[in-house]
């Protein structure tokens, strides 16, 4: 099973502004000096060889996560990352499957620029839990919010409603929606295939964090190979944003260590967070995870692998490695 993150920002897309470009260049210059580099050729070599690490920039697309295994391929949500995903898949396939966590705009607005919907012979199958999903999608193409109307789309679009905890089976892949904590309701998905398991855990505030509070949703976190976790705010910010529907990386660590989760992917980054702030947050989260694993002291429990998602990151589940992190 493989995951590709076409978008990792939350709430709002983040354009690459002049100020952000200047920040990136200055950061590279500073790190080059610290490394003792003295020529442009040396700098170019380090950048090409990823010796500064990945990512140099986290990107600005809103959530769109592709999950594939064998002949199965599906997208979770349709954030702005879907635009590039559509361009990458054009000419390679005609059928597309989607699972929707919820219907907030940052998870829908990539569909307007998903090229296959405008081309005859393409089919989109959209699995959703919210009963109002079809109406929300049609609003995107009402001729006012976007110039092209729903009736003019050339592709075939099918909606299929799932019930919470109802398992979808496609070949040897299963996907099951479970409840998250988010205004208006949001649903995560646990995917299982080839002896591996991954769960999508955004958008969620994780107000229910104890085993008792999680109740029926608890099993969907237990013994995961990978949990993709909402990490928009640090703990201090979270205290001032109660009921905003997003969580903190340390909550994900606590949940992962307690429930035997092997890897934690931080996602839904705050649109105000700079790349350096996200790097600092990841370093702090890794230190916290190391302490929590040691404190818990479960015999044989391996270290928790924590990484941050960025636009274009691919994760191969068989080896439980995240390329470039």
PDB file of C-alpha atoms in Angstrom:
ATOM      1  CA  UNK A   1       0.000   0.000   0.000  1.00  0.00           C
ATOM      2  CA  UNK A   2       1.302   3.415  -0.987  1.00  0.00           C
ATOM      3  CA  UNK A   3       0.206   6.921  -0.016  1.00  0.00           C
ATOM      4  CA  UNK A   4       0.916  10.115  -1.888  1.00  0.00           C
ATOM      5  CA  UNK A   5       0.129  13.499  -0.381  1.00  0.00           C
ATOM      6  CA  UNK A   6      -0.887  15.944  -3.092  1.00  0.00           C
ATOM      7  CA  UNK A   7      -1.760  18.604  -0.513  1.00  0.00           C
ATOM      8  CA  UNK A   8      -0.863  18.995   3.160  1.00  0.00           C
ATOM      9  CA  UNK A   9      -2.023  22.472   4.213  1.00  0.00           C
ATOM     10  CA  UNK A  10      -5.276  23.050   6.045  1.00  0.00           C
ATOM     11  CA  UNK A  11      -8.067  25.622   5.982  1.00  0.00           C
ATOM     12  CA  UNK A  12      -6.707  27.678   3.083  1.00  0.00           C
ATOM     13  CA  UNK A  13      -4.258  27.201   0.205  1.00  0.00           C
ATOM     14  CA  UNK A  14      -0.971  29.060   0.613  1.00  0.00           C
ATOM     15  CA  UNK A  15       0.481  30.659  -2.537  1.00  0.00           C
ATOM     16  CA  UNK A  16       4.256  30.893  -2.891  1.00  0.00           C
ATOM     17  CA  UNK A  17       4.645  34.640  -2.325  1.00  0.00           C
ATOM     18  CA  UNK A  18       7.727  36.756  -2.907  1.00  0.00           C
ATOM     19  CA  UNK A  19       8.219  36.978   0.852  1.00  0.00           C
ATOM     20  CA  UNK A  20       8.140  33.177   1.232  1.00  0.00           C
ATOM     21  CA  UNK A  21      10.598  32.772  -1.643  1.00  0.00           C
ATOM     22  CA  UNK A  22      12.965  35.261  -0.025  1.00  0.00           C
ATOM     23  CA  UNK A  23      12.637  33.400   3.288  1.00  0.00           C
ATOM     24  CA  UNK A  24      13.501  30.120   1.564  1.00  0.00           C
ATOM     25  CA  UNK A  25      16.569  31.531  -0.208  1.00  0.00           C
ATOM     26  CA  UNK A  26      17.849  33.231   2.932  1.00  0.00           C
ATOM     27  CA  UNK A  27      17.341  30.062   4.915  1.00  0.00           C
ATOM     28  CA  UNK A  28      19.352  28.069   2.368  1.00  0.00           C
ATOM     29  CA  UNK A  29      22.158  30.638   2.440  1.00  0.00           C
ATOM     30  CA  UNK A  30      22.294  30.495   6.227  1.00  0.00           C
ATOM     31  CA  UNK A  31      22.381  26.717   6.291  1.00  0.00           C
ATOM     32  CA  UNK A  32      25.025  26.665   3.536  1.00  0.00           C
ATOM     33  CA  UNK A  33      27.261  28.929   5.589  1.00  0.00           C
ATOM     34  CA  UNK A  34      26.770  26.770   8.651  1.00  0.00           C
ATOM     35  CA  UNK A  35      27.788  23.743   6.555  1.00  0.00           C
ATOM     36  CA  UNK A  36      30.936  25.506   5.387  1.00  0.00           C
ATOM     37  CA  UNK A  37      29.927  25.761   1.725  1.00  0.00           C
ATOM     38  CA  UNK A  38      31.791  28.492  -0.140  1.00  0.00           C
ATOM     39  CA  UNK A  39      30.752  28.219  -3.808  1.00  0.00           C
ATOM     40  CA  UNK A  40      27.523  28.133  -5.809  1.00  0.00           C
ATOM     41  CA  UNK A  41      28.617  24.798  -7.244  1.00  0.00           C
ATOM     42  CA  UNK A  42      28.773  23.309  -3.741  1.00  0.00           C
ATOM     43  CA  UNK A  43      25.354  24.761  -2.925  1.00  0.00           C
ATOM     44  CA  UNK A  44      23.892  23.324  -6.124  1.00  0.00           C
ATOM     45  CA  UNK A  45      25.373  19.911  -5.351  1.00  0.00           C
ATOM     46  CA  UNK A  46      23.889  19.881  -1.846  1.00  0.00           C
ATOM     47  CA  UNK A  47      20.450  20.901  -3.087  1.00  0.00           C
ATOM     48  CA  UNK A  48      20.471  18.283  -5.857  1.00  0.00           C
ATOM     49  CA  UNK A  49      21.541  15.571  -3.407  1.00  0.00           C
ATOM     50  CA  UNK A  50      18.929  16.581  -0.801  1.00  0.00           C
ATOM     51  CA  UNK A  51      21.707  17.147   1.711  1.00  0.00           C
ATOM     52  CA  UNK A  52      19.681  19.989   3.222  1.00  0.00           C
ATOM     53  CA  UNK A  53      16.936  17.448   3.808  1.00  0.00           C
ATOM     54  CA  UNK A  54      13.369  17.281   2.567  1.00  0.00           C
ATOM     55  CA  UNK A  55      11.296  19.253   2.189  1.00  0.00           C
ATOM     56  CA  UNK A  56      12.892  22.574   1.406  1.00  0.00           C
ATOM     57  CA  UNK A  57       9.294  23.842   1.358  1.00  0.00           C
ATOM     58  CA  UNK A  58       6.109  22.153   2.556  1.00  0.00           C
ATOM     59  CA  UNK A  59       3.941  23.534  -0.219  1.00  0.00           C
ATOM     60  CA  UNK A  60       0.569  25.182  -0.079  1.00  0.00           C
ATOM     61  CA  UNK A  61      -2.109  22.826  -1.455  1.00  0.00           C
ATOM     62  CA  UNK A  62      -5.040  21.825   0.732  1.00  0.00           C
ATOM     63  CA  UNK A  63      -5.667  18.143   1.542  1.00  0.00           C
ATOM     64  CA  UNK A  64      -5.767  15.490  -1.142  1.00  0.00           C
ATOM     65  CA  UNK A  65      -4.311  12.090  -0.270  1.00  0.00           C
ATOM     66  CA  UNK A  66      -3.960   9.291  -2.793  1.00  0.00           C
ATOM     67  CA  UNK A  67      -3.973   5.686  -1.564  1.00  0.00           C
ATOM     68  CA  UNK A  68      -3.075   2.841  -3.899  1.00  0.00           C
ATOM     69  CA  UNK A  69      -2.538  -0.902  -3.707  1.00  0.00           C
ATOM     70  CA  UNK A  70      -2.339  -3.147  -6.746  1.00  0.00           C
ATOM     71  CA  UNK A  71      -5.161  -2.151  -9.092  1.00  0.00           C
ATOM     72  CA  UNK A  72      -6.887  -0.088  -6.384  1.00  0.00           C
ATOM     73  CA  UNK A  73      -6.423   3.663  -6.322  1.00  0.00           C
ATOM     74  CA  UNK A  74      -8.466   6.281  -4.494  1.00  0.00           C
ATOM     75  CA  UNK A  75      -8.241   9.855  -3.292  1.00  0.00           C
ATOM     76  CA  UNK A  76      -9.254  11.034   0.152  1.00  0.00           C
ATOM     77  CA  UNK A  77     -10.684  14.531  -0.298  1.00  0.00           C
ATOM     78  CA  UNK A  78     -10.451  17.031  -3.144  1.00  0.00           C
ATOM     79  CA  UNK A  79      -8.334  19.913  -1.871  1.00  0.00           C
ATOM     80  CA  UNK A  80      -6.350  22.060  -4.279  1.00  0.00           C
ATOM     81  CA  UNK A  81      -3.750  19.297  -4.533  1.00  0.00           C
ATOM     82  CA  UNK A  82      -6.235  17.463  -6.754  1.00  0.00           C
ATOM     83  CA  UNK A  83      -5.432  19.814  -9.637  1.00  0.00           C
ATOM     84  CA  UNK A  84      -1.892  18.472  -9.959  1.00  0.00           C
ATOM     85  CA  UNK A  85      -3.057  14.910  -9.298  1.00  0.00           C
ATOM     86  CA  UNK A  86      -5.470  15.147 -12.212  1.00  0.00           C
ATOM     87  CA  UNK A  87      -2.771  16.414 -14.540  1.00  0.00           C
ATOM     88  CA  UNK A  88      -0.444  13.587 -13.466  1.00  0.00           C
ATOM     89  CA  UNK A  89      -3.062  10.881 -14.130  1.00  0.00           C
ATOM     90  CA  UNK A  90      -4.416  12.195 -17.428  1.00  0.00           C
ATOM     91  CA  UNK A  91      -4.026   9.632 -20.192  1.00  0.00           C
ATOM     92  CA  UNK A  92      -3.282   6.832 -17.735  1.00  0.00           C
ATOM     93  CA  UNK A  93      -6.752   6.026 -16.421  1.00  0.00           C
ATOM     94  CA  UNK A  94     -10.443   6.767 -16.910  1.00  0.00           C
ATOM     95  CA  UNK A  95     -11.982   5.820 -13.543  1.00  0.00           C
ATOM     96  CA  UNK A  96     -11.432   7.753 -10.308  1.00  0.00           C
ATOM     97  CA  UNK A  97     -12.570   6.903  -6.778  1.00  0.00           C
ATOM     98  CA  UNK A  98     -12.912   9.394  -3.939  1.00  0.00           C
ATOM     99  CA  UNK A  99     -13.617   9.158  -0.215  1.00  0.00           C
ATOM    100  CA  UNK A 100     -14.773  12.369   1.435  1.00  0.00           C
ATOM    101  CA  UNK A 101     -14.013  13.171   5.063  1.00  0.00           C
ATOM    102  CA  UNK A 102     -16.356  16.179   5.113  1.00  0.00           C
ATOM    103  CA  UNK A 103     -17.613  19.034   2.964  1.00  0.00           C
ATOM    104  CA  UNK A 104     -15.689  22.140   4.010  1.00  0.00           C
ATOM    105  CA  UNK A 105     -14.379  24.165   1.071  1.00  0.00           C
ATOM    106  CA  UNK A 106     -10.685  23.484   1.597  1.00  0.00           C
ATOM    107  CA  UNK A 107     -11.445  19.783   0.953  1.00  0.00           C
ATOM    108  CA  UNK A 108     -13.624  20.358  -2.119  1.00  0.00           C
ATOM    109  CA  UNK A 109     -12.247  23.191  -4.212  1.00  0.00           C
ATOM    110  CA  UNK A 110      -9.735  21.125  -6.169  1.00  0.00           C
ATOM    111  CA  UNK A 111     -12.553  19.451  -8.097  1.00  0.00           C
ATOM    112  CA  UNK A 112     -13.219  22.575 -10.195  1.00  0.00           C
ATOM    113  CA  UNK A 113      -9.740  22.216 -11.682  1.00  0.00           C
ATOM    114  CA  UNK A 114      -9.616  18.428 -11.953  1.00  0.00           C
ATOM    115  CA  UNK A 115      -9.299  18.083 -15.732  1.00  0.00           C
ATOM    116  CA  UNK A 116     -10.878  14.589 -16.095  1.00  0.00           C
ATOM    117  CA  UNK A 117     -14.317  15.884 -15.078  1.00  0.00           C
ATOM    118  CA  UNK A 118     -14.476  17.903 -18.284  1.00  0.00           C
ATOM    119  CA  UNK A 119     -13.614  14.998 -20.610  1.00  0.00           C
ATOM    120  CA  UNK A 120     -16.119  12.402 -21.899  1.00  0.00           C
ATOM    121  CA  UNK A 121     -15.390   8.786 -21.037  1.00  0.00           C
ATOM    122  CA  UNK A 122     -14.154   9.506 -17.518  1.00  0.00           C
ATOM    123  CA  UNK A 123     -16.018   8.326 -14.406  1.00  0.00           C
ATOM    124  CA  UNK A 124     -15.806   9.699 -10.862  1.00  0.00           C
ATOM    125  CA  UNK A 125     -17.246   7.646  -7.998  1.00  0.00           C
ATOM    126  CA  UNK A 126     -17.578   9.675  -4.799  1.00  0.00           C
ATOM    127  CA  UNK A 127     -18.086   7.865  -1.496  1.00  0.00           C
ATOM    128  CA  UNK A 128     -19.401  10.053   1.295  1.00  0.00           C
ATOM    129  CA  UNK A 129     -21.108   9.870   4.676  1.00  0.00           C
ATOM    130  CA  UNK A 130     -22.822  13.277   4.706  1.00  0.00           C
ATOM    131  CA  UNK A 131     -26.273  13.109   3.121  1.00  0.00           C
ATOM    132  CA  UNK A 132     -25.891  16.634   1.715  1.00  0.00           C
ATOM    133  CA  UNK A 133     -22.753  15.778  -0.272  1.00  0.00           C
ATOM    134  CA  UNK A 134     -24.364  15.785  -3.749  1.00  0.00           C
ATOM    135  CA  UNK A 135     -25.857  19.246  -3.157  1.00  0.00           C
ATOM    136  CA  UNK A 136     -22.526  20.600  -1.916  1.00  0.00           C
ATOM    137  CA  UNK A 137     -20.741  19.410  -5.040  1.00  0.00           C
ATOM    138  CA  UNK A 138     -23.369  20.855  -7.340  1.00  0.00           C
ATOM    139  CA  UNK A 139     -22.959  24.223  -5.607  1.00  0.00           C
ATOM    140  CA  UNK A 140     -19.368  24.258  -6.831  1.00  0.00           C
ATOM    141  CA  UNK A 141     -20.705  24.303 -10.393  1.00  0.00           C
ATOM    142  CA  UNK A 142     -23.789  26.495 -10.179  1.00  0.00           C
ATOM    143  CA  UNK A 143     -22.691  29.048 -12.760  1.00  0.00           C
ATOM    144  CA  UNK A 144     -22.198  31.699 -10.071  1.00  0.00           C
ATOM    145  CA  UNK A 145     -19.396  30.309  -7.894  1.00  0.00           C
ATOM    146  CA  UNK A 146     -17.798  28.847 -11.030  1.00  0.00           C
ATOM    147  CA  UNK A 147     -18.630  29.585 -14.674  1.00  0.00           C
ATOM    148  CA  UNK A 148     -19.279  25.975 -15.706  1.00  0.00           C
ATOM    149  CA  UNK A 149     -22.533  24.405 -14.560  1.00  0.00           C
ATOM    150  CA  UNK A 150     -22.885  20.885 -13.189  1.00  0.00           C
ATOM    151  CA  UNK A 151     -25.070  19.804 -16.094  1.00  0.00           C
ATOM    152  CA  UNK A 152     -22.318  20.756 -18.542  1.00  0.00           C
ATOM    153  CA  UNK A 153     -19.672  18.448 -17.075  1.00  0.00           C
ATOM    154  CA  UNK A 154     -18.737  15.797 -19.619  1.00  0.00           C
ATOM    155  CA  UNK A 155     -17.672  13.041 -17.236  1.00  0.00           C
ATOM    156  CA  UNK A 156     -19.945  10.625 -15.404  1.00  0.00           C
ATOM    157  CA  UNK A 157     -20.184  11.363 -11.670  1.00  0.00           C
ATOM    158  CA  UNK A 158     -21.726   8.898  -9.230  1.00  0.00           C
ATOM    159  CA  UNK A 159     -22.412   9.458  -5.519  1.00  0.00           C
ATOM    160  CA  UNK A 160     -22.486   6.538  -3.117  1.00  0.00           C
ATOM    161  CA  UNK A 161     -23.428   7.134   0.486  1.00  0.00           C
ATOM    162  CA  UNK A 162     -21.655   5.145   3.187  1.00  0.00           C
ATOM    163  CA  UNK A 163     -22.839   4.638   6.717  1.00  0.00           C
ATOM    164  CA  UNK A 164     -20.383   5.216   9.553  1.00  0.00           C
ATOM    165  CA  UNK A 165     -18.539   1.972  10.335  1.00  0.00           C
ATOM    166  CA  UNK A 166     -19.763   0.405   7.065  1.00  0.00           C
ATOM    167  CA  UNK A 167     -16.838  -1.274   5.307  1.00  0.00           C
ATOM    168  CA  UNK A 168     -16.211  -0.726   1.602  1.00  0.00           C
ATOM    169  CA  UNK A 169     -14.455  -3.669  -0.068  1.00  0.00           C
ATOM    170  CA  UNK A 170     -12.590  -3.475  -3.365  1.00  0.00           C
ATOM    171  CA  UNK A 171     -10.537  -6.552  -4.138  1.00  0.00           C
ATOM    172  CA  UNK A 172      -8.258  -7.029  -1.164  1.00  0.00           C
ATOM    173  CA  UNK A 173      -8.585  -3.421   0.030  1.00  0.00           C
ATOM    174  CA  UNK A 174     -11.041  -2.405   2.754  1.00  0.00           C
ATOM    175  CA  UNK A 175     -12.006   1.130   3.772  1.00  0.00           C
ATOM    176  CA  UNK A 176     -14.153   1.919   6.793  1.00  0.00           C
ATOM    177  CA  UNK A 177     -15.358   5.386   7.889  1.00  0.00           C
ATOM    178  CA  UNK A 178     -15.301   6.310  11.569  1.00  0.00           C
ATOM    179  CA  UNK A 179     -16.240   9.477  13.454  1.00  0.00           C
ATOM    180  CA  UNK A 180     -13.890  12.410  14.039  1.00  0.00           C
ATOM    181  CA  UNK A 181     -14.394  15.585  16.095  1.00  0.00           C
ATOM    182  CA  UNK A 182     -15.001  18.507  13.753  1.00  0.00           C
ATOM    183  CA  UNK A 183     -17.703  21.197  13.310  1.00  0.00           C
ATOM    184  CA  UNK A 184     -20.385  19.877  10.968  1.00  0.00           C
ATOM    185  CA  UNK A 185     -19.110  16.324  11.344  1.00  0.00           C
ATOM    186  CA  UNK A 186     -16.079  14.685   9.769  1.00  0.00           C
ATOM    187  CA  UNK A 187     -15.147  11.065   9.157  1.00  0.00           C
ATOM    188  CA  UNK A 188     -11.777   9.373   9.030  1.00  0.00           C
ATOM    189  CA  UNK A 189     -11.100   6.205   7.052  1.00  0.00           C
ATOM    190  CA  UNK A 190      -9.131   3.144   8.007  1.00  0.00           C
ATOM    191  CA  UNK A 191      -7.642   1.401   4.972  1.00  0.00           C
ATOM    192  CA  UNK A 192      -6.297  -2.148   5.113  1.00  0.00           C
ATOM    193  CA  UNK A 193      -4.517  -4.057   2.361  1.00  0.00           C
ATOM    194  CA  UNK A 194      -1.632  -6.477   2.000  1.00  0.00           C
ATOM    195  CA  UNK A 195      -1.283  -6.869   5.734  1.00  0.00           C
ATOM    196  CA  UNK A 196      -0.839  -3.114   6.228  1.00  0.00           C
ATOM    197  CA  UNK A 197      -3.158  -0.519   7.737  1.00  0.00           C
ATOM    198  CA  UNK A 198      -3.360   3.255   7.479  1.00  0.00           C
ATOM    199  CA  UNK A 199      -5.948   5.679   8.830  1.00  0.00           C
ATOM    200  CA  UNK A 200      -6.787   9.230   7.835  1.00  0.00           C
ATOM    201  CA  UNK A 201      -7.330  11.339  10.964  1.00  0.00           C
ATOM    202  CA  UNK A 202      -7.978  14.854   9.681  1.00  0.00           C
ATOM    203  CA  UNK A 203     -10.007  17.126  10.217  1.00  0.00           C
ATOM    204  CA  UNK A 204     -10.382  16.409  13.921  1.00  0.00           C
ATOM    205  CA  UNK A 205      -9.821  18.170  17.215  1.00  0.00           C
ATOM    206  CA  UNK A 206      -9.520  14.871  19.085  1.00  0.00           C
ATOM    207  CA  UNK A 207     -11.534  16.073  22.040  1.00  0.00           C
ATOM    208  CA  UNK A 208     -12.223  12.397  22.619  1.00  0.00           C
ATOM    209  CA  UNK A 209      -8.763  11.070  23.306  1.00  0.00           C
ATOM    210  CA  UNK A 210      -9.174   8.529  26.125  1.00  0.00           C
ATOM    211  CA  UNK A 211     -10.170   4.975  25.313  1.00  0.00           C
ATOM    212  CA  UNK A 212     -13.476   5.434  27.089  1.00  0.00           C
ATOM    213  CA  UNK A 213     -14.306   8.635  25.200  1.00  0.00           C
ATOM    214  CA  UNK A 214     -13.339   7.202  21.821  1.00  0.00           C
ATOM    215  CA  UNK A 215     -15.698   4.304  22.382  1.00  0.00           C
ATOM    216  CA  UNK A 216     -16.744   2.723  19.109  1.00  0.00           C
ATOM    217  CA  UNK A 217     -14.018   4.624  17.234  1.00  0.00           C
ATOM    218  CA  UNK A 218     -11.142   3.243  19.323  1.00  0.00           C
ATOM    219  CA  UNK A 219     -10.491   0.081  17.243  1.00  0.00           C
ATOM    220  CA  UNK A 220      -9.830   2.163  14.129  1.00  0.00           C
ATOM    221  CA  UNK A 221      -6.676   3.554  15.759  1.00  0.00           C
ATOM    222  CA  UNK A 222      -5.354   0.429  17.389  1.00  0.00           C
ATOM    223  CA  UNK A 223      -2.217  -1.237  15.984  1.00  0.00           C
ATOM    224  CA  UNK A 224      -2.101   0.925  12.879  1.00  0.00           C
ATOM    225  CA  UNK A 225       0.973   0.953  10.709  1.00  0.00           C
ATOM    226  CA  UNK A 226       0.336   4.632   9.957  1.00  0.00           C
ATOM    227  CA  UNK A 227      -1.960   7.339  11.301  1.00  0.00           C
ATOM    228  CA  UNK A 228      -2.280  10.537   9.245  1.00  0.00           C
ATOM    229  CA  UNK A 229      -2.984  13.019  12.003  1.00  0.00           C
ATOM    230  CA  UNK A 230      -4.365  16.560  12.162  1.00  0.00           C
ATOM    231  CA  UNK A 231      -1.518  18.703  13.554  1.00  0.00           C
ATOM    232  CA  UNK A 232      -2.601  22.239  12.707  1.00  0.00           C
ATOM    233  CA  UNK A 233      -1.890  23.879  16.080  1.00  0.00           C
ATOM    234  CA  UNK A 234       0.615  23.573  18.870  1.00  0.00           C
ATOM    235  CA  UNK A 235      -0.818  23.023  22.353  1.00  0.00           C
ATOM    236  CA  UNK A 236      -0.737  26.708  23.306  1.00  0.00           C
ATOM    237  CA  UNK A 237      -2.664  27.665  20.168  1.00  0.00           C
ATOM    238  CA  UNK A 238      -5.100  24.814  20.721  1.00  0.00           C
ATOM    239  CA  UNK A 239      -6.162  26.268  24.068  1.00  0.00           C
ATOM    240  CA  UNK A 240      -7.326  29.464  22.346  1.00  0.00           C
ATOM    241  CA  UNK A 241      -9.009  27.651  19.440  1.00  0.00           C
ATOM    242  CA  UNK A 242     -11.401  25.330  21.218  1.00  0.00           C
ATOM    243  CA  UNK A 243     -14.116  23.987  18.896  1.00  0.00           C
ATOM    244  CA  UNK A 244     -12.184  24.998  15.762  1.00  0.00           C
ATOM    245  CA  UNK A 245     -11.894  21.320  14.866  1.00  0.00           C
ATOM    246  CA  UNK A 246      -8.144  20.761  14.713  1.00  0.00           C
ATOM    247  CA  UNK A 247      -5.546  19.127  16.931  1.00  0.00           C
ATOM    248  CA  UNK A 248      -1.916  19.267  18.053  1.00  0.00           C
ATOM    249  CA  UNK A 249       1.000  16.908  17.238  1.00  0.00           C
ATOM    250  CA  UNK A 250       1.484  15.905  20.886  1.00  0.00           C
ATOM    251  CA  UNK A 251      -2.061  14.552  21.049  1.00  0.00           C
ATOM    252  CA  UNK A 252      -1.204  12.331  18.100  1.00  0.00           C
ATOM    253  CA  UNK A 253       1.931  11.092  19.826  1.00  0.00           C
ATOM    254  CA  UNK A 254       0.024  10.224  23.010  1.00  0.00           C
ATOM    255  CA  UNK A 255      -2.586   8.324  21.008  1.00  0.00           C
ATOM    256  CA  UNK A 256       0.020   6.530  18.897  1.00  0.00           C
ATOM    257  CA  UNK A 257       2.179   5.427  21.824  1.00  0.00           C
ATOM    258  CA  UNK A 258      -0.808   4.176  23.788  1.00  0.00           C
ATOM    259  CA  UNK A 259      -2.466   2.288  20.920  1.00  0.00           C
ATOM    260  CA  UNK A 260       0.584   0.693  19.321  1.00  0.00           C
ATOM    261  CA  UNK A 261       0.667   2.841  16.187  1.00  0.00           C
ATOM    262  CA  UNK A 262       3.976   2.494  14.353  1.00  0.00           C
ATOM    263  CA  UNK A 263       4.157   5.771  12.423  1.00  0.00           C
ATOM    264  CA  UNK A 264       2.556   9.198  12.716  1.00  0.00           C
ATOM    265  CA  UNK A 265       2.209  11.538   9.728  1.00  0.00           C
ATOM    266  CA  UNK A 266       1.525  15.177  10.657  1.00  0.00           C
ATOM    267  CA  UNK A 267      -0.741  17.003   8.219  1.00  0.00           C
ATOM    268  CA  UNK A 268      -3.256  19.848   7.793  1.00  0.00           C
ATOM    269  CA  UNK A 269      -0.555  22.410   8.519  1.00  0.00           C
ATOM    270  CA  UNK A 270      -1.723  25.855   9.553  1.00  0.00           C
ATOM    271  CA  UNK A 271      -1.728  28.279   6.579  1.00  0.00           C
ATOM    272  CA  UNK A 272       0.066  30.852   8.760  1.00  0.00           C
ATOM    273  CA  UNK A 273       2.901  28.456   9.659  1.00  0.00           C
ATOM    274  CA  UNK A 274       6.233  29.122   7.940  1.00  0.00           C
ATOM    275  CA  UNK A 275       8.365  26.261   6.653  1.00  0.00           C
ATOM    276  CA  UNK A 276      10.838  26.853   9.468  1.00  0.00           C
ATOM    277  CA  UNK A 277       8.090  26.727  12.044  1.00  0.00           C
ATOM    278  CA  UNK A 278       6.933  23.382  10.648  1.00  0.00           C
ATOM    279  CA  UNK A 279      10.503  22.059  10.791  1.00  0.00           C
ATOM    280  CA  UNK A 280      10.814  23.205  14.391  1.00  0.00           C
ATOM    281  CA  UNK A 281       7.456  21.641  15.269  1.00  0.00           C
ATOM    282  CA  UNK A 282       8.505  18.314  13.775  1.00  0.00           C
ATOM    283  CA  UNK A 283      11.778  18.317  15.738  1.00  0.00           C
ATOM    284  CA  UNK A 284       9.918  19.101  18.964  1.00  0.00           C
ATOM    285  CA  UNK A 285       7.338  16.397  18.274  1.00  0.00           C
ATOM    286  CA  UNK A 286      10.032  13.801  17.668  1.00  0.00           C
ATOM    287  CA  UNK A 287      11.700  14.695  20.979  1.00  0.00           C
ATOM    288  CA  UNK A 288       8.354  14.407  22.739  1.00  0.00           C
ATOM    289  CA  UNK A 289       7.664  11.046  21.090  1.00  0.00           C
ATOM    290  CA  UNK A 290      11.020   9.660  22.200  1.00  0.00           C
ATOM    291  CA  UNK A 291      10.326  10.684  25.795  1.00  0.00           C
ATOM    292  CA  UNK A 292       6.816   9.254  25.767  1.00  0.00           C
ATOM    293  CA  UNK A 293       7.958   5.873  24.420  1.00  0.00           C
ATOM    294  CA  UNK A 294      10.625   5.678  27.110  1.00  0.00           C
ATOM    295  CA  UNK A 295       8.222   6.819  29.830  1.00  0.00           C
ATOM    296  CA  UNK A 296       5.626   4.258  28.870  1.00  0.00           C
ATOM    297  CA  UNK A 297       8.266   1.541  28.922  1.00  0.00           C
ATOM    298  CA  UNK A 298       6.345  -1.153  27.063  1.00  0.00           C
ATOM    299  CA  UNK A 299       8.615  -4.139  26.484  1.00  0.00           C
ATOM    300  CA  UNK A 300       9.587  -4.451  22.845  1.00  0.00           C
ATOM    301  CA  UNK A 301       7.792  -1.291  21.742  1.00  0.00           C
ATOM    302  CA  UNK A 302       9.786   0.218  18.838  1.00  0.00           C
ATOM    303  CA  UNK A 303      10.396   3.955  18.459  1.00  0.00           C
ATOM    304  CA  UNK A 304       7.483   5.911  17.013  1.00  0.00           C
ATOM    305  CA  UNK A 305       8.335   7.145  13.522  1.00  0.00           C
ATOM    306  CA  UNK A 306       7.069  10.734  13.204  1.00  0.00           C
ATOM    307  CA  UNK A 307       7.227  12.778   9.991  1.00  0.00           C
ATOM    308  CA  UNK A 308       5.509  15.787   8.448  1.00  0.00           C
ATOM    309  CA  UNK A 309       3.596  15.585   5.188  1.00  0.00           C
ATOM    310  CA  UNK A 310       4.343  17.941   2.329  1.00  0.00           C
ATOM    311  CA  UNK A 311       3.073  18.362  -1.214  1.00  0.00           C
ATOM    312  CA  UNK A 312       4.347  15.433  -3.279  1.00  0.00           C
ATOM    313  CA  UNK A 313       5.497  13.186  -0.429  1.00  0.00           C
ATOM    314  CA  UNK A 314       5.143   9.448  -1.161  1.00  0.00           C
ATOM    315  CA  UNK A 315       5.029   6.807   1.557  1.00  0.00           C
ATOM    316  CA  UNK A 316       5.572   3.119   0.837  1.00  0.00           C
ATOM    317  CA  UNK A 317       3.799   1.098   3.506  1.00  0.00           C
ATOM    318  CA  UNK A 318       5.541  -2.217   2.859  1.00  0.00           C
ATOM    319  CA  UNK A 319       8.792  -0.791   4.140  1.00  0.00           C
ATOM    320  CA  UNK A 320       7.107   1.745   6.421  1.00  0.00           C
ATOM    321  CA  UNK A 321       9.375   4.400   5.026  1.00  0.00           C
ATOM    322  CA  UNK A 322       8.581   7.944   4.033  1.00  0.00           C
ATOM    323  CA  UNK A 323      10.659   8.974   1.058  1.00  0.00           C
ATOM    324  CA  UNK A 324      12.833  11.950   1.884  1.00  0.00           C
ATOM    325  CA  UNK A 325      11.835  12.414   5.549  1.00  0.00           C
TER     326      UNK A 325
END
